[in-house]
Amino acid sequence: MLLLPCATALPAGRDPDPRAAAVLASACHHAVRDIDYATSPDAPNNWARLQAECTPTRITVWDGASDRGLLGSADNYAYRAWHDSVHLKVGADFSIPGEHTAALAQLQELRAILVELGTDPDLVADVEALFWAESWGQVAHVERFGKFPLDQLAFDMAYFSDGLPTVAL
């Protein structure tokens, strides 16, 4: 398994600030304010389809597995639209290196958004850590277990307490 480095992390043993999820949700909606996105059970699920059916400003995202997430369903769909838009903007496919490239590019956009929104500097590391679990942590879960973590909330909590889970969630 290819493991690429974590771009951001909290000190060991510290859970993220409870306000960080709401800030991340706000940042997701801010990021997609100029993206026309829709949800569908048949959204593009591979690089070829994403390139053929979407543009960085017009995206269809999968409508599944959003009922057990750190972010609410609407926030999670905004996150997915933003993430897929970044894939298209930077030309990063769905391979592990491509996902890492997209996650790092999206992290840079997140940092700019947090400044633009005037985010409390004491929350920035927590928001970044939540983002990293949602982006790169979930990719690492798929790489390790061959499936997306359907219980994203359980995944995120395990990720913060123990790192990448040792069992599929």
mmCIF file with all atom_site columns, C-alpha atoms in Angstrom:
data_model
loop_
_atom_site.group_PDB
_atom_site.id
_atom_site.type_symbol
_atom_site.label_atom_id
_atom_site.label_alt_id
_atom_site.label_comp_id
_atom_site.label_asym_id
_atom_site.label_entity_id
_atom_site.label_seq_id
_atom_site.pdbx_PDB_ins_code
_atom_site.Cartn_x
_atom_site.Cartn_y
_atom_site.Cartn_z
_atom_site.occupancy
_atom_site.B_iso_or_equiv
_atom_site.pdbx_formal_charge
_atom_site.auth_seq_id
_atom_site.auth_comp_id
_atom_site.auth_asym_id
_atom_site.auth_atom_id
_atom_site.pdbx_PDB_model_num
ATOM 1   C CA . MET A 1 1   ? 0.000   0.000  0.000   1.00 0.00 ? 1   MET A CA 1
ATOM 2   C CA . LEU A 1 2   ? 1.266   3.436  -0.910  1.00 0.00 ? 2   LEU A CA 1
ATOM 3   C CA . LEU A 1 3   ? 1.115   5.705  2.123   1.00 0.00 ? 3   LEU A CA 1
ATOM 4   C CA . LEU A 1 4   ? 1.758   9.369  1.552   1.00 0.00 ? 4   LEU A CA 1
ATOM 5   C CA . PRO A 1 5   ? 2.443   11.811 4.389   1.00 0.00 ? 5   PRO A CA 1
ATOM 6   C CA . CYS A 1 6   ? -0.212  13.594 6.357   1.00 0.00 ? 6   CYS A CA 1
ATOM 7   C CA . ALA A 1 7   ? -0.362  17.294 5.537   1.00 0.00 ? 7   ALA A CA 1
ATOM 8   C CA . THR A 1 8   ? -1.846  18.358 8.854   1.00 0.00 ? 8   THR A CA 1
ATOM 9   C CA . ALA A 1 9   ? -2.501  16.779 12.230  1.00 0.00 ? 9   ALA A CA 1
ATOM 10  C CA . LEU A 1 10  ? -3.507  17.569 15.770  1.00 0.00 ? 10  LEU A CA 1
ATOM 11  C CA . PRO A 1 11  ? -1.236  16.774 18.694  1.00 0.00 ? 11  PRO A CA 1
ATOM 12  C CA . ALA A 1 12  ? -1.659  13.192 19.867  1.00 0.00 ? 12  ALA A CA 1
ATOM 13  C CA . GLY A 1 13  ? -4.494  12.692 22.311  1.00 0.00 ? 13  GLY A CA 1
ATOM 14  C CA . ARG A 1 14  ? -6.361  15.896 21.493  1.00 0.00 ? 14  ARG A CA 1
ATOM 15  C CA . ASP A 1 15  ? -9.788  15.784 19.876  1.00 0.00 ? 15  ASP A CA 1
ATOM 16  C CA . PRO A 1 16  ? -10.747 18.596 17.520  1.00 0.00 ? 16  PRO A CA 1
ATOM 17  C CA . ASP A 1 17  ? -12.592 21.616 18.881  1.00 0.00 ? 17  ASP A CA 1
ATOM 18  C CA . PRO A 1 18  ? -16.359 20.973 18.577  1.00 0.00 ? 18  PRO A CA 1
ATOM 19  C CA . ARG A 1 19  ? -16.739 24.234 16.614  1.00 0.00 ? 19  ARG A CA 1
ATOM 20  C CA . ALA A 1 20  ? -14.383 23.026 13.882  1.00 0.00 ? 20  ALA A CA 1
ATOM 21  C CA . ALA A 1 21  ? -16.992 20.916 12.045  1.00 0.00 ? 21  ALA A CA 1
ATOM 22  C CA . ALA A 1 22  ? -19.289 23.931 11.634  1.00 0.00 ? 22  ALA A CA 1
ATOM 23  C CA . VAL A 1 23  ? -16.384 26.014 10.338  1.00 0.00 ? 23  VAL A CA 1
ATOM 24  C CA . LEU A 1 24  ? -15.450 23.263 7.853   1.00 0.00 ? 24  LEU A CA 1
ATOM 25  C CA . ALA A 1 25  ? -19.090 23.074 6.719   1.00 0.00 ? 25  ALA A CA 1
ATOM 26  C CA . SER A 1 26  ? -19.142 26.847 6.160   1.00 0.00 ? 26  SER A CA 1
ATOM 27  C CA . ALA A 1 27  ? -15.892 26.636 4.216   1.00 0.00 ? 27  ALA A CA 1
ATOM 28  C CA . CYS A 1 28  ? -17.341 23.880 1.999   1.00 0.00 ? 28  CYS A CA 1
ATOM 29  C CA . HIS A 1 29  ? -20.359 26.008 1.114   1.00 0.00 ? 29  HIS A CA 1
ATOM 30  C CA . HIS A 1 30  ? -18.120 29.008 0.521   1.00 0.00 ? 30  HIS A CA 1
ATOM 31  C CA . ALA A 1 31  ? -15.944 26.934 -1.826  1.00 0.00 ? 31  ALA A CA 1
ATOM 32  C CA . VAL A 1 32  ? -18.921 25.850 -3.962  1.00 0.00 ? 32  VAL A CA 1
ATOM 33  C CA . ARG A 1 33  ? -20.685 29.199 -4.176  1.00 0.00 ? 33  ARG A CA 1
ATOM 34  C CA . ASP A 1 34  ? -19.808 29.353 -7.910  1.00 0.00 ? 34  ASP A CA 1
ATOM 35  C CA . ILE A 1 35  ? -20.295 25.646 -8.615  1.00 0.00 ? 35  ILE A CA 1
ATOM 36  C CA . ASP A 1 36  ? -23.583 24.339 -9.966  1.00 0.00 ? 36  ASP A CA 1
ATOM 37  C CA . TYR A 1 37  ? -23.856 20.906 -8.376  1.00 0.00 ? 37  TYR A CA 1
ATOM 38  C CA . ALA A 1 38  ? -26.506 18.237 -8.053  1.00 0.00 ? 38  ALA A CA 1
ATOM 39  C CA . THR A 1 39  ? -26.744 14.896 -6.272  1.00 0.00 ? 39  THR A CA 1
ATOM 40  C CA . SER A 1 40  ? -27.523 11.550 -7.875  1.00 0.00 ? 40  SER A CA 1
ATOM 41  C CA . PRO A 1 41  ? -27.210 7.846  -7.114  1.00 0.00 ? 41  PRO A CA 1
ATOM 42  C CA . ASP A 1 42  ? -25.538 7.591  -10.544 1.00 0.00 ? 42  ASP A CA 1
ATOM 43  C CA . ALA A 1 43  ? -22.915 10.330 -10.166 1.00 0.00 ? 43  ALA A CA 1
ATOM 44  C CA . PRO A 1 44  ? -19.547 9.855  -11.864 1.00 0.00 ? 44  PRO A CA 1
ATOM 45  C CA . ASN A 1 45  ? -17.549 7.322  -9.870  1.00 0.00 ? 45  ASN A CA 1
ATOM 46  C CA . ASN A 1 46  ? -14.365 7.220  -11.920 1.00 0.00 ? 46  ASN A CA 1
ATOM 47  C CA . TRP A 1 47  ? -11.985 9.694  -13.503 1.00 0.00 ? 47  TRP A CA 1
ATOM 48  C CA . ALA A 1 48  ? -13.137 9.093  -17.087 1.00 0.00 ? 48  ALA A CA 1
ATOM 49  C CA . ARG A 1 49  ? -16.786 9.752  -16.222 1.00 0.00 ? 49  ARG A CA 1
ATOM 50  C CA . LEU A 1 50  ? -15.958 12.815 -14.115 1.00 0.00 ? 50  LEU A CA 1
ATOM 51  C CA . GLN A 1 51  ? -13.994 14.319 -17.019 1.00 0.00 ? 51  GLN A CA 1
ATOM 52  C CA . ALA A 1 52  ? -16.690 13.416 -19.561 1.00 0.00 ? 52  ALA A CA 1
ATOM 53  C CA . GLU A 1 53  ? -19.745 14.513 -17.575 1.00 0.00 ? 53  GLU A CA 1
ATOM 54  C CA . CYS A 1 54  ? -18.586 17.391 -15.380 1.00 0.00 ? 54  CYS A CA 1
ATOM 55  C CA . THR A 1 55  ? -16.593 20.617 -15.387 1.00 0.00 ? 55  THR A CA 1
ATOM 56  C CA . PRO A 1 56  ? -14.981 22.452 -12.463 1.00 0.00 ? 56  PRO A CA 1
ATOM 57  C CA . THR A 1 57  ? -18.153 24.585 -12.241 1.00 0.00 ? 57  THR A CA 1
ATOM 58  C CA . ARG A 1 58  ? -20.785 21.898 -13.010 1.00 0.00 ? 58  ARG A CA 1
ATOM 59  C CA . ILE A 1 59  ? -20.619 18.727 -10.921 1.00 0.00 ? 59  ILE A CA 1
ATOM 60  C CA . THR A 1 60  ? -22.878 15.805 -10.037 1.00 0.00 ? 60  THR A CA 1
ATOM 61  C CA . VAL A 1 61  ? -21.988 14.069 -6.765  1.00 0.00 ? 61  VAL A CA 1
ATOM 62  C CA . TRP A 1 62  ? -23.022 10.756 -5.249  1.00 0.00 ? 62  TRP A CA 1
ATOM 63  C CA . ASP A 1 63  ? -26.000 11.058 -2.929  1.00 0.00 ? 63  ASP A CA 1
ATOM 64  C CA . GLY A 1 64  ? -25.178 8.038  -0.753  1.00 0.00 ? 64  GLY A CA 1
ATOM 65  C CA . ALA A 1 65  ? -23.488 7.546  2.627   1.00 0.00 ? 65  ALA A CA 1
ATOM 66  C CA . SER A 1 66  ? -24.108 11.052 3.906   1.00 0.00 ? 66  SER A CA 1
ATOM 67  C CA . ASP A 1 67  ? -26.419 10.210 6.792   1.00 0.00 ? 67  ASP A CA 1
ATOM 68  C CA . ARG A 1 68  ? -23.580 9.160  9.132   1.00 0.00 ? 68  ARG A CA 1
ATOM 69  C CA . GLY A 1 69  ? -20.990 11.829 8.555   1.00 0.00 ? 69  GLY A CA 1
ATOM 70  C CA . LEU A 1 70  ? -19.142 14.449 10.491  1.00 0.00 ? 70  LEU A CA 1
ATOM 71  C CA . LEU A 1 71  ? -20.762 16.945 8.154   1.00 0.00 ? 71  LEU A CA 1
ATOM 72  C CA . GLY A 1 72  ? -24.519 16.972 7.576   1.00 0.00 ? 72  GLY A CA 1
ATOM 73  C CA . SER A 1 73  ? -25.786 15.653 4.250   1.00 0.00 ? 73  SER A CA 1
ATOM 74  C CA . ALA A 1 74  ? -26.016 19.065 2.542   1.00 0.00 ? 74  ALA A CA 1
ATOM 75  C CA . ASP A 1 75  ? -22.555 19.979 3.848   1.00 0.00 ? 75  ASP A CA 1
ATOM 76  C CA . ASN A 1 76  ? -21.129 16.646 2.720   1.00 0.00 ? 76  ASN A CA 1
ATOM 77  C CA . TYR A 1 77  ? -22.536 17.131 -0.791  1.00 0.00 ? 77  TYR A CA 1
ATOM 78  C CA . ALA A 1 78  ? -20.918 20.583 -0.906  1.00 0.00 ? 78  ALA A CA 1
ATOM 79  C CA . TYR A 1 79  ? -17.636 19.003 0.220   1.00 0.00 ? 79  TYR A CA 1
ATOM 80  C CA . ARG A 1 80  ? -17.887 16.347 -2.509  1.00 0.00 ? 80  ARG A CA 1
ATOM 81  C CA . ALA A 1 81  ? -18.654 18.937 -5.207  1.00 0.00 ? 81  ALA A CA 1
ATOM 82  C CA . TRP A 1 82  ? -15.700 21.020 -4.086  1.00 0.00 ? 82  TRP A CA 1
ATOM 83  C CA . HIS A 1 83  ? -13.412 17.972 -3.979  1.00 0.00 ? 83  HIS A CA 1
ATOM 84  C CA . ASP A 1 84  ? -14.409 16.788 -7.464  1.00 0.00 ? 84  ASP A CA 1
ATOM 85  C CA . SER A 1 85  ? -14.046 20.330 -8.801  1.00 0.00 ? 85  SER A CA 1
ATOM 86  C CA . VAL A 1 86  ? -10.485 20.398 -7.461  1.00 0.00 ? 86  VAL A CA 1
ATOM 87  C CA . HIS A 1 87  ? -9.776  17.045 -9.147  1.00 0.00 ? 87  HIS A CA 1
ATOM 88  C CA . LEU A 1 88  ? -10.813 18.594 -12.453 1.00 0.00 ? 88  LEU A CA 1
ATOM 89  C CA . LYS A 1 89  ? -8.967  21.883 -11.910 1.00 0.00 ? 89  LYS A CA 1
ATOM 90  C CA . VAL A 1 90  ? -5.635  20.221 -11.127 1.00 0.00 ? 90  VAL A CA 1
ATOM 91  C CA . GLY A 1 91  ? -6.066  17.231 -13.458 1.00 0.00 ? 91  GLY A CA 1
ATOM 92  C CA . ALA A 1 92  ? -5.697  14.733 -10.617 1.00 0.00 ? 92  ALA A CA 1
ATOM 93  C CA . ASP A 1 93  ? -7.175  11.321 -11.368 1.00 0.00 ? 93  ASP A CA 1
ATOM 94  C CA . PHE A 1 94  ? -8.647  8.944  -8.773  1.00 0.00 ? 94  PHE A CA 1
ATOM 95  C CA . SER A 1 95  ? -5.418  6.992  -8.219  1.00 0.00 ? 95  SER A CA 1
ATOM 96  C CA . ILE A 1 96  ? -3.834  7.198  -4.783  1.00 0.00 ? 96  ILE A CA 1
ATOM 97  C CA . PRO A 1 97  ? -1.261  9.803  -5.932  1.00 0.00 ? 97  PRO A CA 1
ATOM 98  C CA . GLY A 1 98  ? -4.062  11.687 -7.728  1.00 0.00 ? 98  GLY A CA 1
ATOM 99  C CA . GLU A 1 99  ? -6.203  11.731 -4.596  1.00 0.00 ? 99  GLU A CA 1
ATOM 100 C CA . HIS A 1 100 ? -3.233  12.983 -2.588  1.00 0.00 ? 100 HIS A CA 1
ATOM 101 C CA . THR A 1 101 ? -2.621  15.743 -5.144  1.00 0.00 ? 101 THR A CA 1
ATOM 102 C CA . ALA A 1 102 ? -6.298  16.753 -5.023  1.00 0.00 ? 102 ALA A CA 1
ATOM 103 C CA . ALA A 1 103 ? -6.351  16.687 -1.208  1.00 0.00 ? 103 ALA A CA 1
ATOM 104 C CA . LEU A 1 104 ? -3.271  18.907 -0.984  1.00 0.00 ? 104 LEU A CA 1
ATOM 105 C CA . ALA A 1 105 ? -4.688  21.354 -3.554  1.00 0.00 ? 105 ALA A CA 1
ATOM 106 C CA . GLN A 1 106 ? -8.000  21.435 -1.706  1.00 0.00 ? 106 GLN A CA 1
ATOM 107 C CA . LEU A 1 107 ? -6.164  21.998 1.591   1.00 0.00 ? 107 LEU A CA 1
ATOM 108 C CA . GLN A 1 108 ? -4.504  25.065 0.053   1.00 0.00 ? 108 GLN A CA 1
ATOM 109 C CA . GLU A 1 109 ? -7.907  26.358 -1.043  1.00 0.00 ? 109 GLU A CA 1
ATOM 110 C CA . LEU A 1 110 ? -9.288  25.658 2.444   1.00 0.00 ? 110 LEU A CA 1
ATOM 111 C CA . ARG A 1 111 ? -6.501  27.683 4.025   1.00 0.00 ? 111 ARG A CA 1
ATOM 112 C CA . ALA A 1 112 ? -7.314  30.669 1.789   1.00 0.00 ? 112 ALA A CA 1
ATOM 113 C CA . ILE A 1 113 ? -11.035 30.330 2.548   1.00 0.00 ? 113 ILE A CA 1
ATOM 114 C CA . LEU A 1 114 ? -10.411 30.230 6.291   1.00 0.00 ? 114 LEU A CA 1
ATOM 115 C CA . VAL A 1 115 ? -8.498  33.498 6.037   1.00 0.00 ? 115 VAL A CA 1
ATOM 116 C CA . GLU A 1 116 ? -11.228 35.025 3.852   1.00 0.00 ? 116 GLU A CA 1
ATOM 117 C CA . LEU A 1 117 ? -13.901 33.985 6.354   1.00 0.00 ? 117 LEU A CA 1
ATOM 118 C CA . GLY A 1 118 ? -11.907 35.442 9.250   1.00 0.00 ? 118 GLY A CA 1
ATOM 119 C CA . THR A 1 119 ? -11.670 32.105 11.057  1.00 0.00 ? 119 THR A CA 1
ATOM 120 C CA . ASP A 1 120 ? -10.407 32.224 14.629  1.00 0.00 ? 120 ASP A CA 1
ATOM 121 C CA . PRO A 1 121 ? -6.698  31.297 14.339  1.00 0.00 ? 121 PRO A CA 1
ATOM 122 C CA . ASP A 1 122 ? -7.120  28.957 17.323  1.00 0.00 ? 122 ASP A CA 1
ATOM 123 C CA . LEU A 1 123 ? -9.533  26.830 15.229  1.00 0.00 ? 123 LEU A CA 1
ATOM 124 C CA . VAL A 1 124 ? -7.515  26.578 12.016  1.00 0.00 ? 124 VAL A CA 1
ATOM 125 C CA . ALA A 1 125 ? -5.492  23.469 12.944  1.00 0.00 ? 125 ALA A CA 1
ATOM 126 C CA . ASP A 1 126 ? -8.658  21.689 14.068  1.00 0.00 ? 126 ASP A CA 1
ATOM 127 C CA . VAL A 1 127 ? -10.525 22.528 10.861  1.00 0.00 ? 127 VAL A CA 1
ATOM 128 C CA . GLU A 1 128 ? -7.552  21.387 8.788   1.00 0.00 ? 128 GLU A CA 1
ATOM 129 C CA . ALA A 1 129 ? -7.339  18.121 10.730  1.00 0.00 ? 129 ALA A CA 1
ATOM 130 C CA . LEU A 1 130 ? -11.051 17.430 10.174  1.00 0.00 ? 130 LEU A CA 1
ATOM 131 C CA . PHE A 1 131 ? -10.625 18.198 6.492   1.00 0.00 ? 131 PHE A CA 1
ATOM 132 C CA . TRP A 1 132 ? -7.640  15.852 6.270   1.00 0.00 ? 132 TRP A CA 1
ATOM 133 C CA . ALA A 1 133 ? -9.608  12.991 7.826   1.00 0.00 ? 133 ALA A CA 1
ATOM 134 C CA . GLU A 1 134 ? -12.455 13.621 5.367   1.00 0.00 ? 134 GLU A CA 1
ATOM 135 C CA . SER A 1 135 ? -10.135 13.796 2.373   1.00 0.00 ? 135 SER A CA 1
ATOM 136 C CA . TRP A 1 136 ? -6.944  11.814 2.705   1.00 0.00 ? 136 TRP A CA 1
ATOM 137 C CA . GLY A 1 137 ? -7.944  9.659  5.687   1.00 0.00 ? 137 GLY A CA 1
ATOM 138 C CA . GLN A 1 138 ? -10.939 8.229  3.850   1.00 0.00 ? 138 GLN A CA 1
ATOM 139 C CA . VAL A 1 139 ? -8.820  7.534  0.753   1.00 0.00 ? 139 VAL A CA 1
ATOM 140 C CA . ALA A 1 140 ? -6.360  5.627  2.930   1.00 0.00 ? 140 ALA A CA 1
ATOM 141 C CA . HIS A 1 141 ? -9.313  3.627  4.337   1.00 0.00 ? 141 HIS A CA 1
ATOM 142 C CA . VAL A 1 142 ? -10.393 2.658  0.803   1.00 0.00 ? 142 VAL A CA 1
ATOM 143 C CA . GLU A 1 143 ? -6.826  1.698  -0.073  1.00 0.00 ? 143 GLU A CA 1
ATOM 144 C CA . ARG A 1 144 ? -6.497  -0.472 3.045   1.00 0.00 ? 144 ARG A CA 1
ATOM 145 C CA . PHE A 1 145 ? -9.962  -2.101 3.048   1.00 0.00 ? 145 PHE A CA 1
ATOM 146 C CA . GLY A 1 146 ? -11.169 -1.809 -0.538  1.00 0.00 ? 146 GLY A CA 1
ATOM 147 C CA . LYS A 1 147 ? -14.293 0.108  0.388   1.00 0.00 ? 147 LYS A CA 1
ATOM 148 C CA . PHE A 1 148 ? -15.473 3.566  1.353   1.00 0.00 ? 148 PHE A CA 1
ATOM 149 C CA . PRO A 1 149 ? -16.180 4.045  5.087   1.00 0.00 ? 149 PRO A CA 1
ATOM 150 C CA . LEU A 1 150 ? -19.982 4.064  5.099   1.00 0.00 ? 150 LEU A CA 1
ATOM 151 C CA . ASP A 1 151 ? -20.062 5.234  8.713   1.00 0.00 ? 151 ASP A CA 1
ATOM 152 C CA . GLN A 1 152 ? -18.018 8.365  8.188   1.00 0.00 ? 152 GLN A CA 1
ATOM 153 C CA . LEU A 1 153 ? -18.630 9.668  11.696  1.00 0.00 ? 153 LEU A CA 1
ATOM 154 C CA . ALA A 1 154 ? -17.251 6.471  13.260  1.00 0.00 ? 154 ALA A CA 1
ATOM 155 C CA . PHE A 1 155 ? -14.337 6.642  10.846  1.00 0.00 ? 155 PHE A CA 1
ATOM 156 C CA . ASP A 1 156 ? -13.505 10.249 11.725  1.00 0.00 ? 156 ASP A CA 1
ATOM 157 C CA . MET A 1 157 ? -13.700 9.597  15.462  1.00 0.00 ? 157 MET A CA 1
ATOM 158 C CA . ALA A 1 158 ? -11.479 6.514  15.147  1.00 0.00 ? 158 ALA A CA 1
ATOM 159 C CA . TYR A 1 159 ? -9.075  8.455  12.933  1.00 0.00 ? 159 TYR A CA 1
ATOM 160 C CA . PHE A 1 160 ? -8.679  11.152 15.593  1.00 0.00 ? 160 PHE A CA 1
ATOM 161 C CA . SER A 1 161 ? -8.282  8.783  18.514  1.00 0.00 ? 161 SER A CA 1
ATOM 162 C CA . ASP A 1 162 ? -6.134  6.062  16.925  1.00 0.00 ? 162 ASP A CA 1
ATOM 163 C CA . GLY A 1 163 ? -5.123  7.095  13.403  1.00 0.00 ? 163 GLY A CA 1
ATOM 164 C CA . LEU A 1 164 ? -6.242  5.004  10.461  1.00 0.00 ? 164 LEU A CA 1
ATOM 165 C CA . PRO A 1 165 ? -8.652  2.316  11.759  1.00 0.00 ? 165 PRO A CA 1
ATOM 166 C CA . THR A 1 166 ? -7.465  -1.284 11.714  1.00 0.00 ? 166 THR A CA 1
ATOM 167 C CA . VAL A 1 167 ? -10.902 -2.584 10.701  1.00 0.00 ? 167 VAL A CA 1
ATOM 168 C CA . ALA A 1 168 ? -13.224 -1.439 7.931   1.00 0.00 ? 168 ALA A CA 1
ATOM 169 C CA . LEU A 1 169 ? -15.915 0.986  9.069   1.00 0.00 ? 169 LEU A CA 1
#
